[in-house]
Amino acid sequence: MTQTAFSPGLRALAFPFMLMTAFPAFSQEECDGYRYRYTGAFDGVAVDYDVPYGENFNVNFLPEDLVVDVYTPEGDTQEARPLVVIAHGGFFLAGSNSGAEVVPLCEDLAQMGYVVASMSYRLGINILGYIPTEFIKAVWRGVHDSRAAVRFFRHSVDYGNPWAIDTNRIYLGGISAGAFIALHHAYVDEQSEIPAQIDVTDVGMGGGLEGLSGNTGYSSAVNGVFNIAGALQTTDFMDVGENEPLFSIHGTDDGTVPYGEGNISLLGFNLIDVNGSSVVHEKAEEIGLDHCLITMEG
């Protein structure tokens, strides 16, 4: 979906605030120095490109390899580091896990001491179908892929933990379309909540909540969510007892993904009603979920 009006640097600066306000898993001792607070905590970043994490059938019913770029702080000796998994934007039609909107954010967060994973996911909307339904299917393919990505990193810990990850601190977030994925990953957590538009017998859509994109047998749970200009299909997915703290940034005049209740629009056409960040945070307040919303005017 469209680029937001704030820079990757601003997003990175907001991340420590998110940790202090919404994600209580970080101790004060860990954040007293430069780590997790400043991009200057580490001078360099190492990147493992195109690490395979799964495979599934795409919108054209063809098998698609799923990959992740893994960013780590150079010279870091910490043996148990928080992992941040990020999904890019692009209206489920375009975008890349190595795109200009995500690379600076990944680099900044890695320089702060995080392990950062920029994930690819299956793109595509069947324009010959009923577009609102096809949009939800695209979101759901992304959710299945993000679940596989999180499972992949838990799997990696059992095989030498090459990126020195703490599996008790895995966070998922995204930008615009990627934020749709993150929100639905976290809060669609019951079989009965799978959207009615999803036919689990369709090619590439099977596997229930978890999907079939890879790394079965491991948990896809996350310890917190960040949402940059995303939305939920409905906040009815959010129930009392949710335990994934939520941090969001959203502009009030976003012309693609509404800040409140409204339509997603593409080329001036309204596609589907959704609940934007302000409504999601109202629901978070109602159910007692730790949350923080930064509203960008305009």
PDB file of C-alpha atoms in Angstrom:
ATOM      1  CA  MET A   1       0.000   0.000   0.000  1.00  0.00           C
ATOM      2  CA  THR A   2       1.129   3.618  -0.208  1.00  0.00           C
ATOM      3  CA  GLN A   3       4.248   4.856   1.530  1.00  0.00           C
ATOM      4  CA  THR A   4       3.549   6.545   4.823  1.00  0.00           C
ATOM      5  CA  ALA A   5       4.533  10.146   5.406  1.00  0.00           C
ATOM      6  CA  PHE A   6       7.261   9.402   7.953  1.00  0.00           C
ATOM      7  CA  SER A   7      10.774   8.167   7.345  1.00  0.00           C
ATOM      8  CA  PRO A   8      12.338   4.828   8.298  1.00  0.00           C
ATOM      9  CA  GLY A   9      14.557   6.769  10.691  1.00  0.00           C
ATOM     10  CA  LEU A  10      11.529   8.064  12.578  1.00  0.00           C
ATOM     11  CA  ARG A  11      10.148   4.540  12.784  1.00  0.00           C
ATOM     12  CA  ALA A  12      13.431   3.314  14.252  1.00  0.00           C
ATOM     13  CA  LEU A  13      13.496   6.134  16.790  1.00  0.00           C
ATOM     14  CA  ALA A  14       9.960   5.213  17.809  1.00  0.00           C
ATOM     15  CA  PHE A  15      10.901   1.589  18.402  1.00  0.00           C
ATOM     16  CA  PRO A  16      12.608   2.096  21.809  1.00  0.00           C
ATOM     17  CA  PHE A  17       9.538   4.026  22.958  1.00  0.00           C
ATOM     18  CA  MET A  18       7.431   1.065  21.908  1.00  0.00           C
ATOM     19  CA  LEU A  19       9.586  -1.277  23.964  1.00  0.00           C
ATOM     20  CA  MET A  20       9.302   0.827  27.087  1.00  0.00           C
ATOM     21  CA  THR A  21       5.562   1.423  26.814  1.00  0.00           C
ATOM     22  CA  ALA A  22       4.094  -1.663  25.211  1.00  0.00           C
ATOM     23  CA  PHE A  23       6.551  -4.552  25.343  1.00  0.00           C
ATOM     24  CA  PRO A  24       7.426  -5.232  29.001  1.00  0.00           C
ATOM     25  CA  ALA A  25       9.732  -8.156  28.140  1.00  0.00           C
ATOM     26  CA  PHE A  26      12.729  -5.789  28.030  1.00  0.00           C
ATOM     27  CA  SER A  27      14.404  -5.149  31.359  1.00  0.00           C
ATOM     28  CA  GLN A  28      15.554  -1.680  32.346  1.00  0.00           C
ATOM     29  CA  GLU A  29      19.099  -3.007  32.678  1.00  0.00           C
ATOM     30  CA  GLU A  30      19.169  -4.096  29.035  1.00  0.00           C
ATOM     31  CA  CYS A  31      18.089  -0.679  27.809  1.00  0.00           C
ATOM     32  CA  ASP A  32      20.200   1.480  30.132  1.00  0.00           C
ATOM     33  CA  GLY A  33      23.071   1.684  27.638  1.00  0.00           C
ATOM     34  CA  TYR A  34      23.019   2.193  23.892  1.00  0.00           C
ATOM     35  CA  ARG A  35      21.595  -1.225  23.077  1.00  0.00           C
ATOM     36  CA  TYR A  36      17.944  -1.106  21.956  1.00  0.00           C
ATOM     37  CA  ARG A  37      17.919   2.692  22.277  1.00  0.00           C
ATOM     38  CA  TYR A  38      20.254   4.171  19.674  1.00  0.00           C
ATOM     39  CA  THR A  39      21.236   3.230  16.146  1.00  0.00           C
ATOM     40  CA  GLY A  40      24.854   3.916  17.114  1.00  0.00           C
ATOM     41  CA  ALA A  41      25.000   0.996  19.536  1.00  0.00           C
ATOM     42  CA  PHE A  42      26.835  -1.007  16.843  1.00  0.00           C
ATOM     43  CA  ASP A  43      28.888   0.367  13.967  1.00  0.00           C
ATOM     44  CA  GLY A  44      28.031  -2.179  11.328  1.00  0.00           C
ATOM     45  CA  VAL A  45      25.384  -4.607  10.167  1.00  0.00           C
ATOM     46  CA  ALA A  46      25.826  -8.063   8.650  1.00  0.00           C
ATOM     47  CA  VAL A  47      23.134  -9.387   6.305  1.00  0.00           C
ATOM     48  CA  ASP A  48      22.359 -12.947   5.275  1.00  0.00           C
ATOM     49  CA  TYR A  49      20.385 -12.543   2.053  1.00  0.00           C
ATOM     50  CA  ASP A  50      17.682 -14.806   0.646  1.00  0.00           C
ATOM     51  CA  VAL A  51      17.649 -17.379   3.424  1.00  0.00           C
ATOM     52  CA  PRO A  52      14.919 -19.905   2.488  1.00  0.00           C
ATOM     53  CA  TYR A  53      12.221 -20.266   5.138  1.00  0.00           C
ATOM     54  CA  GLY A  54       9.385 -21.997   3.305  1.00  0.00           C
ATOM     55  CA  GLU A  55       7.387 -22.652   0.174  1.00  0.00           C
ATOM     56  CA  ASN A  56       3.738 -22.584  -0.835  1.00  0.00           C
ATOM     57  CA  PHE A  57       1.490 -22.196  -3.856  1.00  0.00           C
ATOM     58  CA  ASN A  58       0.895 -18.623  -4.964  1.00  0.00           C
ATOM     59  CA  VAL A  59      -2.169 -16.929  -6.444  1.00  0.00           C
ATOM     60  CA  ASN A  60      -1.366 -18.525  -9.808  1.00  0.00           C
ATOM     61  CA  PHE A  61      -1.272 -22.013  -8.219  1.00  0.00           C
ATOM     62  CA  LEU A  62       2.495 -22.257  -8.764  1.00  0.00           C
ATOM     63  CA  PRO A  63       4.991 -23.180  -6.033  1.00  0.00           C
ATOM     64  CA  GLU A  64       6.846 -20.153  -4.704  1.00  0.00           C
ATOM     65  CA  ASP A  65      10.006 -20.095  -2.603  1.00  0.00           C
ATOM     66  CA  LEU A  66       9.815 -17.884   0.472  1.00  0.00           C
ATOM     67  CA  VAL A  67      12.955 -16.152   1.716  1.00  0.00           C
ATOM     68  CA  VAL A  68      14.084 -13.832   4.449  1.00  0.00           C
ATOM     69  CA  ASP A  69      16.988 -11.380   4.739  1.00  0.00           C
ATOM     70  CA  VAL A  70      18.478 -11.547   8.238  1.00  0.00           C
ATOM     71  CA  TYR A  71      20.211  -8.459   9.666  1.00  0.00           C
ATOM     72  CA  THR A  72      22.472  -8.733  12.721  1.00  0.00           C
ATOM     73  CA  PRO A  73      24.673  -6.229  14.578  1.00  0.00           C
ATOM     74  CA  GLU A  74      28.353  -6.719  13.765  1.00  0.00           C
ATOM     75  CA  GLY A  75      30.594  -7.390  16.734  1.00  0.00           C
ATOM     76  CA  ASP A  76      27.741  -8.290  19.070  1.00  0.00           C
ATOM     77  CA  THR A  77      28.487 -11.054  21.579  1.00  0.00           C
ATOM     78  CA  GLN A  78      25.001 -11.259  23.086  1.00  0.00           C
ATOM     79  CA  GLU A  79      23.826 -14.881  22.951  1.00  0.00           C
ATOM     80  CA  ALA A  80      20.067 -14.301  23.270  1.00  0.00           C
ATOM     81  CA  ARG A  81      18.815 -11.357  21.251  1.00  0.00           C
ATOM     82  CA  PRO A  82      15.276 -10.222  20.439  1.00  0.00           C
ATOM     83  CA  LEU A  83      14.078 -10.934  16.910  1.00  0.00           C
ATOM     84  CA  VAL A  84      11.995  -8.479  14.896  1.00  0.00           C
ATOM     85  CA  VAL A  85      10.259  -9.939  11.823  1.00  0.00           C
ATOM     86  CA  ILE A  86       9.133  -7.298   9.312  1.00  0.00           C
ATOM     87  CA  ALA A  87       6.718  -7.587   6.370  1.00  0.00           C
ATOM     88  CA  HIS A  88       6.945  -4.956   3.614  1.00  0.00           C
ATOM     89  CA  GLY A  89       4.092  -3.004   2.027  1.00  0.00           C
ATOM     90  CA  GLY A  90       2.802  -2.869  -1.541  1.00  0.00           C
ATOM     91  CA  PHE A  91      -0.966  -3.561  -1.537  1.00  0.00           C
ATOM     92  CA  PHE A  92      -0.266  -7.313  -1.837  1.00  0.00           C
ATOM     93  CA  LEU A  93       0.584  -6.609  -5.469  1.00  0.00           C
ATOM     94  CA  ALA A  94       4.110  -5.225  -5.314  1.00  0.00           C
ATOM     95  CA  GLY A  95       6.960  -4.493  -2.945  1.00  0.00           C
ATOM     96  CA  SER A  96       9.942  -6.508  -1.817  1.00  0.00           C
ATOM     97  CA  ASN A  97      11.633  -7.624   1.377  1.00  0.00           C
ATOM     98  CA  SER A  98      14.707  -5.774   0.067  1.00  0.00           C
ATOM     99  CA  GLY A  99      12.785  -2.625  -0.876  1.00  0.00           C
ATOM    100  CA  ALA A 100      13.658   0.951   0.004  1.00  0.00           C
ATOM    101  CA  GLU A 101      10.882   1.188   2.607  1.00  0.00           C
ATOM    102  CA  VAL A 102      12.224  -1.660   4.751  1.00  0.00           C
ATOM    103  CA  VAL A 103      16.018  -1.797   4.352  1.00  0.00           C
ATOM    104  CA  PRO A 104      16.777   1.426   6.321  1.00  0.00           C
ATOM    105  CA  LEU A 105      14.476   0.281   9.117  1.00  0.00           C
ATOM    106  CA  CYS A 106      16.132  -3.149   9.229  1.00  0.00           C
ATOM    107  CA  GLU A 107      19.605  -1.609   9.261  1.00  0.00           C
ATOM    108  CA  ASP A 108      18.725   0.879  11.994  1.00  0.00           C
ATOM    109  CA  LEU A 109      17.180  -1.763  14.227  1.00  0.00           C
ATOM    110  CA  ALA A 110      20.121  -4.133  13.732  1.00  0.00           C
ATOM    111  CA  GLN A 111      22.497  -1.327  14.707  1.00  0.00           C
ATOM    112  CA  MET A 112      20.448  -0.991  17.890  1.00  0.00           C
ATOM    113  CA  GLY A 113      21.131  -4.635  18.784  1.00  0.00           C
ATOM    114  CA  TYR A 114      18.175  -6.529  17.337  1.00  0.00           C
ATOM    115  CA  VAL A 115      18.172  -9.446  14.971  1.00  0.00           C
ATOM    116  CA  VAL A 116      15.901  -8.284  12.154  1.00  0.00           C
ATOM    117  CA  ALA A 117      14.274 -10.491   9.535  1.00  0.00           C
ATOM    118  CA  SER A 118      12.746  -8.928   6.429  1.00  0.00           C
ATOM    119  CA  MET A 119      10.441 -11.583   5.005  1.00  0.00           C
ATOM    120  CA  SER A 120       9.110 -12.145   1.522  1.00  0.00           C
ATOM    121  CA  TYR A 121       5.540 -13.366   1.223  1.00  0.00           C
ATOM    122  CA  ARG A 122       3.260 -14.442  -1.591  1.00  0.00           C
ATOM    123  CA  LEU A 123       1.987 -11.468  -3.563  1.00  0.00           C
ATOM    124  CA  GLY A 124      -0.953 -11.280  -5.912  1.00  0.00           C
ATOM    125  CA  ILE A 125      -4.693 -10.651  -6.006  1.00  0.00           C
ATOM    126  CA  ASN A 126      -6.882 -12.529  -8.465  1.00  0.00           C
ATOM    127  CA  ILE A 127      -8.464  -9.641 -10.368  1.00  0.00           C
ATOM    128  CA  LEU A 128     -10.878 -12.009 -12.106  1.00  0.00           C
ATOM    129  CA  GLY A 129     -12.544 -12.872  -8.804  1.00  0.00           C
ATOM    130  CA  TYR A 130     -14.640 -10.818  -6.392  1.00  0.00           C
ATOM    131  CA  ILE A 131     -12.014  -8.295  -5.307  1.00  0.00           C
ATOM    132  CA  PRO A 132     -13.009  -7.899  -1.620  1.00  0.00           C
ATOM    133  CA  THR A 133     -12.788 -11.678  -1.205  1.00  0.00           C
ATOM    134  CA  GLU A 134      -9.557 -11.874  -3.178  1.00  0.00           C
ATOM    135  CA  PHE A 135      -8.042  -9.153  -0.982  1.00  0.00           C
ATOM    136  CA  ILE A 136      -8.791 -11.156   2.174  1.00  0.00           C
ATOM    137  CA  LYS A 137      -7.261 -14.228   0.531  1.00  0.00           C
ATOM    138  CA  ALA A 138      -4.102 -12.222  -0.156  1.00  0.00           C
ATOM    139  CA  VAL A 139      -3.932 -11.172   3.499  1.00  0.00           C
ATOM    140  CA  TRP A 140      -4.400 -14.771   4.587  1.00  0.00           C
ATOM    141  CA  ARG A 141      -1.626 -16.048   2.311  1.00  0.00           C
ATOM    142  CA  GLY A 142       0.622 -13.466   3.939  1.00  0.00           C
ATOM    143  CA  VAL A 143      -0.425 -14.602   7.417  1.00  0.00           C
ATOM    144  CA  HIS A 144       0.346 -18.227   6.587  1.00  0.00           C
ATOM    145  CA  ASP A 145       3.765 -17.112   5.357  1.00  0.00           C
ATOM    146  CA  SER A 146       4.515 -14.981   8.419  1.00  0.00           C
ATOM    147  CA  ARG A 147       3.589 -17.899  10.653  1.00  0.00           C
ATOM    148  CA  ALA A 148       6.037 -20.073   8.729  1.00  0.00           C
ATOM    149  CA  ALA A 149       8.733 -17.395   9.085  1.00  0.00           C
ATOM    150  CA  VAL A 150       8.334 -17.222  12.863  1.00  0.00           C
ATOM    151  CA  ARG A 151       8.358 -21.017  13.061  1.00  0.00           C
ATOM    152  CA  PHE A 152      11.520 -21.062  10.934  1.00  0.00           C
ATOM    153  CA  PHE A 153      13.428 -19.032  13.498  1.00  0.00           C
ATOM    154  CA  ARG A 154      12.266 -21.217  16.360  1.00  0.00           C
ATOM    155  CA  HIS A 155      13.393 -24.203  14.285  1.00  0.00           C
ATOM    156  CA  SER A 156      16.784 -22.513  13.760  1.00  0.00           C
ATOM    157  CA  VAL A 157      17.341 -22.301  17.511  1.00  0.00           C
ATOM    158  CA  ASP A 158      17.143 -26.089  17.720  1.00  0.00           C
ATOM    159  CA  TYR A 159      19.833 -26.331  15.038  1.00  0.00           C
ATOM    160  CA  GLY A 160      22.651 -24.262  16.490  1.00  0.00           C
ATOM    161  CA  ASN A 161      20.847 -20.914  16.877  1.00  0.00           C
ATOM    162  CA  PRO A 162      22.991 -19.272  14.165  1.00  0.00           C
ATOM    163  CA  TRP A 163      21.538 -15.806  14.788  1.00  0.00           C
ATOM    164  CA  ALA A 164      21.596 -15.974  18.618  1.00  0.00           C
ATOM    165  CA  ILE A 165      17.859 -15.444  19.023  1.00  0.00           C
ATOM    166  CA  ASP A 166      15.855 -15.349  22.248  1.00  0.00           C
ATOM    167  CA  THR A 167      12.643 -17.200  21.379  1.00  0.00           C
ATOM    168  CA  ASN A 168      10.856 -15.512  24.278  1.00  0.00           C
ATOM    169  CA  ARG A 169      11.219 -12.171  22.502  1.00  0.00           C
ATOM    170  CA  ILE A 170       9.989 -12.504  18.949  1.00  0.00           C
ATOM    171  CA  TYR A 171       8.167  -9.452  17.591  1.00  0.00           C
ATOM    172  CA  LEU A 172       6.272  -9.118  14.328  1.00  0.00           C
ATOM    173  CA  GLY A 173       5.423  -5.983  12.435  1.00  0.00           C
ATOM    174  CA  GLY A 174       4.812  -4.533   9.054  1.00  0.00           C
ATOM    175  CA  ILE A 175       4.278  -1.506   6.912  1.00  0.00           C
ATOM    176  CA  SER A 176       0.821  -1.006   5.375  1.00  0.00           C
ATOM    177  CA  ALA A 177       0.036  -4.366   3.689  1.00  0.00           C
ATOM    178  CA  GLY A 178       2.672  -5.947   5.910  1.00  0.00           C
ATOM    179  CA  ALA A 179       0.928  -4.471   8.944  1.00  0.00           C
ATOM    180  CA  PHE A 180      -2.301  -6.193   7.862  1.00  0.00           C
ATOM    181  CA  ILE A 181      -0.338  -9.443   7.982  1.00  0.00           C
ATOM    182  CA  ALA A 182       1.102  -8.714  11.430  1.00  0.00           C
ATOM    183  CA  LEU A 183      -2.244  -7.746  12.971  1.00  0.00           C
ATOM    184  CA  HIS A 184      -4.098 -10.756  11.580  1.00  0.00           C
ATOM    185  CA  HIS A 185      -1.229 -13.074  12.536  1.00  0.00           C
ATOM    186  CA  ALA A 186      -1.463 -11.944  16.148  1.00  0.00           C
ATOM    187  CA  TYR A 187      -5.192 -11.581  16.706  1.00  0.00           C
ATOM    188  CA  VAL A 188      -6.804 -14.198  14.465  1.00  0.00           C
ATOM    189  CA  ASP A 189      -5.947 -16.999  16.841  1.00  0.00           C
ATOM    190  CA  GLU A 190      -8.983 -19.282  16.850  1.00  0.00           C
ATOM    191  CA  GLN A 191     -10.056 -21.675  14.118  1.00  0.00           C
ATOM    192  CA  SER A 192     -13.539 -20.159  14.278  1.00  0.00           C
ATOM    193  CA  GLU A 193     -12.075 -16.729  13.427  1.00  0.00           C
ATOM    194  CA  ILE A 194     -10.710 -17.746  10.027  1.00  0.00           C
ATOM    195  CA  PRO A 195     -12.451 -15.306   7.665  1.00  0.00           C
ATOM    196  CA  ALA A 196     -15.523 -16.722   5.957  1.00  0.00           C
ATOM    197  CA  GLN A 197     -14.026 -15.770   2.587  1.00  0.00           C
ATOM    198  CA  ILE A 198     -11.260 -18.359   3.038  1.00  0.00           C
ATOM    199  CA  ASP A 199     -11.850 -21.760   1.445  1.00  0.00           C
ATOM    200  CA  VAL A 200      -9.256 -23.987   3.105  1.00  0.00           C
ATOM    201  CA  THR A 201      -9.587 -26.493   0.255  1.00  0.00           C
ATOM    202  CA  ASP A 202      -8.206 -23.970  -2.259  1.00  0.00           C
ATOM    203  CA  VAL A 203      -4.652 -24.528  -3.474  1.00  0.00           C
ATOM    204  CA  GLY A 204      -2.270 -22.575  -1.252  1.00  0.00           C
ATOM    205  CA  MET A 205      -4.926 -21.796   1.368  1.00  0.00           C
ATOM    206  CA  GLY A 206      -4.964 -25.020   3.392  1.00  0.00           C
ATOM    207  CA  GLY A 207      -3.623 -25.689   6.842  1.00  0.00           C
ATOM    208  CA  GLY A 208      -6.146 -23.861   8.996  1.00  0.00           C
ATOM    209  CA  LEU A 209      -4.689 -21.125  11.175  1.00  0.00           C
ATOM    210  CA  GLU A 210      -1.085 -22.164  10.690  1.00  0.00           C
ATOM    211  CA  GLY A 211      -1.008 -22.793   6.954  1.00  0.00           C
ATOM    212  CA  LEU A 212       1.317 -25.033   4.996  1.00  0.00           C
ATOM    213  CA  SER A 213       4.200 -22.698   4.175  1.00  0.00           C
ATOM    214  CA  GLY A 214       6.731 -24.671   6.198  1.00  0.00           C
ATOM    215  CA  ASN A 215       8.330 -25.532   9.542  1.00  0.00           C
ATOM    216  CA  THR A 216       5.397 -27.376  11.069  1.00  0.00           C
ATOM    217  CA  GLY A 217       5.744 -28.491  14.651  1.00  0.00           C
ATOM    218  CA  TYR A 218       6.975 -25.146  15.979  1.00  0.00           C
ATOM    219  CA  SER A 219       5.006 -22.300  17.518  1.00  0.00           C
ATOM    220  CA  SER A 220       4.187 -19.211  15.459  1.00  0.00           C
ATOM    221  CA  ALA A 221       3.336 -17.147  18.548  1.00  0.00           C
ATOM    222  CA  VAL A 222       4.799 -13.656  18.852  1.00  0.00           C
ATOM    223  CA  ASN A 223       5.482 -11.522  21.912  1.00  0.00           C
ATOM    224  CA  GLY A 224       4.332  -8.230  20.469  1.00  0.00           C
ATOM    225  CA  VAL A 225       3.143  -6.523  17.297  1.00  0.00           C
ATOM    226  CA  PHE A 226       3.937  -3.251  15.587  1.00  0.00           C
ATOM    227  CA  ASN A 227       1.620  -1.820  12.988  1.00  0.00           C
ATOM    228  CA  ILE A 228       2.670   0.974  10.652  1.00  0.00           C
ATOM    229  CA  ALA A 229      -0.456   2.173   8.798  1.00  0.00           C
ATOM    230  CA  GLY A 230      -2.300  -1.147   8.770  1.00  0.00           C
ATOM    231  CA  ALA A 231      -5.751  -2.381   9.751  1.00  0.00           C
ATOM    232  CA  LEU A 232      -7.800  -5.397  10.787  1.00  0.00           C
ATOM    233  CA  GLN A 233     -10.703  -6.729   8.775  1.00  0.00           C
ATOM    234  CA  THR A 234     -12.631  -6.396  12.049  1.00  0.00           C
ATOM    235  CA  THR A 235     -11.669  -5.818  15.664  1.00  0.00           C
ATOM    236  CA  ASP A 236     -14.048  -8.662  16.562  1.00  0.00           C
ATOM    237  CA  PHE A 237     -10.924 -10.810  16.193  1.00  0.00           C
ATOM    238  CA  MET A 238      -9.520  -9.208  19.364  1.00  0.00           C
ATOM    239  CA  ASP A 239     -10.673 -10.929  22.548  1.00  0.00           C
ATOM    240  CA  VAL A 240     -10.132 -10.537  26.270  1.00  0.00           C
ATOM    241  CA  GLY A 241      -7.007 -12.505  27.078  1.00  0.00           C
ATOM    242  CA  GLU A 242      -4.972 -11.451  24.041  1.00  0.00           C
ATOM    243  CA  ASN A 243      -1.365 -11.176  25.202  1.00  0.00           C
ATOM    244  CA  GLU A 244       0.479  -9.623  22.246  1.00  0.00           C
ATOM    245  CA  PRO A 245       1.135  -5.968  23.161  1.00  0.00           C
ATOM    246  CA  LEU A 246       0.503  -3.603  20.271  1.00  0.00           C
ATOM    247  CA  PHE A 247       2.328  -0.512  19.044  1.00  0.00           C
ATOM    248  CA  SER A 248       1.043   1.493  16.056  1.00  0.00           C
ATOM    249  CA  ILE A 249       1.876   4.546  13.973  1.00  0.00           C
ATOM    250  CA  HIS A 250      -0.741   5.872  11.548  1.00  0.00           C
ATOM    251  CA  GLY A 251      -1.538   9.116   9.768  1.00  0.00           C
ATOM    252  CA  THR A 252      -4.980  10.643  10.165  1.00  0.00           C
ATOM    253  CA  ASP A 253      -5.335  11.422   6.451  1.00  0.00           C
ATOM    254  CA  ASP A 254      -4.047   8.133   5.057  1.00  0.00           C
ATOM    255  CA  GLY A 255      -5.712   7.884   1.651  1.00  0.00           C
ATOM    256  CA  THR A 256      -5.312   4.138   1.281  1.00  0.00           C
ATOM    257  CA  VAL A 257      -5.708   2.512   4.684  1.00  0.00           C
ATOM    258  CA  PRO A 258      -8.120   4.440   6.924  1.00  0.00           C
ATOM    259  CA  TYR A 259      -6.969   5.675  10.305  1.00  0.00           C
ATOM    260  CA  GLY A 260     -10.403   4.803  11.698  1.00  0.00           C
ATOM    261  CA  GLU A 261     -13.313   2.846  10.265  1.00  0.00           C
ATOM    262  CA  GLY A 262     -13.526   3.002   6.512  1.00  0.00           C
ATOM    263  CA  ASN A 263     -12.702   1.552   3.143  1.00  0.00           C
ATOM    264  CA  ILE A 264      -9.429   0.480   1.660  1.00  0.00           C
ATOM    265  CA  SER A 265      -9.179   2.282  -1.644  1.00  0.00           C
ATOM    266  CA  LEU A 266      -7.221   1.559  -4.794  1.00  0.00           C
ATOM    267  CA  LEU A 267      -7.163   4.024  -7.688  1.00  0.00           C
ATOM    268  CA  GLY A 268     -10.176   5.755  -6.160  1.00  0.00           C
ATOM    269  CA  PHE A 269     -12.236   2.573  -5.806  1.00  0.00           C
ATOM    270  CA  ASN A 270     -13.391   1.396  -2.381  1.00  0.00           C
ATOM    271  CA  LEU A 271     -12.612  -2.299  -1.947  1.00  0.00           C
ATOM    272  CA  ILE A 272     -13.473  -3.457   1.558  1.00  0.00           C
ATOM    273  CA  ASP A 273     -14.416  -2.048   4.965  1.00  0.00           C
ATOM    274  CA  VAL A 274     -11.700  -2.340   7.616  1.00  0.00           C
ATOM    275  CA  ASN A 275     -10.883  -1.096  11.107  1.00  0.00           C
ATOM    276  CA  GLY A 276      -7.816   1.142  11.065  1.00  0.00           C
ATOM    277  CA  SER A 277      -5.344   1.805  13.840  1.00  0.00           C
ATOM    278  CA  SER A 278      -7.476   4.147  15.952  1.00  0.00           C
ATOM    279  CA  VAL A 279     -10.316   1.610  16.111  1.00  0.00           C
ATOM    280  CA  VAL A 280      -7.895  -1.236  16.805  1.00  0.00           C
ATOM    281  CA  HIS A 281      -6.475   0.691  19.753  1.00  0.00           C
ATOM    282  CA  GLU A 282      -9.937   1.495  21.095  1.00  0.00           C
ATOM    283  CA  LYS A 283     -10.562  -2.254  21.143  1.00  0.00           C
ATOM    284  CA  ALA A 284      -7.180  -2.861  22.785  1.00  0.00           C
ATOM    285  CA  GLU A 285      -8.157  -0.444  25.551  1.00  0.00           C
ATOM    286  CA  GLU A 286     -11.525  -2.163  25.944  1.00  0.00           C
ATOM    287  CA  ILE A 287     -10.029  -5.648  26.384  1.00  0.00           C
ATOM    288  CA  GLY A 288      -7.130  -4.552  28.591  1.00  0.00           C
ATOM    289  CA  LEU A 289      -4.352  -5.170  26.065  1.00  0.00           C
ATOM    290  CA  ASP A 290      -1.108  -3.213  26.500  1.00  0.00           C
ATOM    291  CA  HIS A 291      -0.973  -0.776  23.615  1.00  0.00           C
ATOM    292  CA  CYS A 292       0.442   2.489  22.328  1.00  0.00           C
ATOM    293  CA  LEU A 293      -0.685   4.506  19.291  1.00  0.00           C
ATOM    294  CA  ILE A 294       1.311   7.354  17.762  1.00  0.00           C
ATOM    295  CA  THR A 295      -1.007   9.453  15.605  1.00  0.00           C
ATOM    296  CA  MET A 296       0.569  11.442  12.787  1.00  0.00           C
ATOM    297  CA  GLU A 297      -1.561  14.451  11.884  1.00  0.00           C
ATOM    298  CA  GLY A 298      -2.124  14.577   8.151  1.00  0.00           C
TER     299      GLY A 298
END
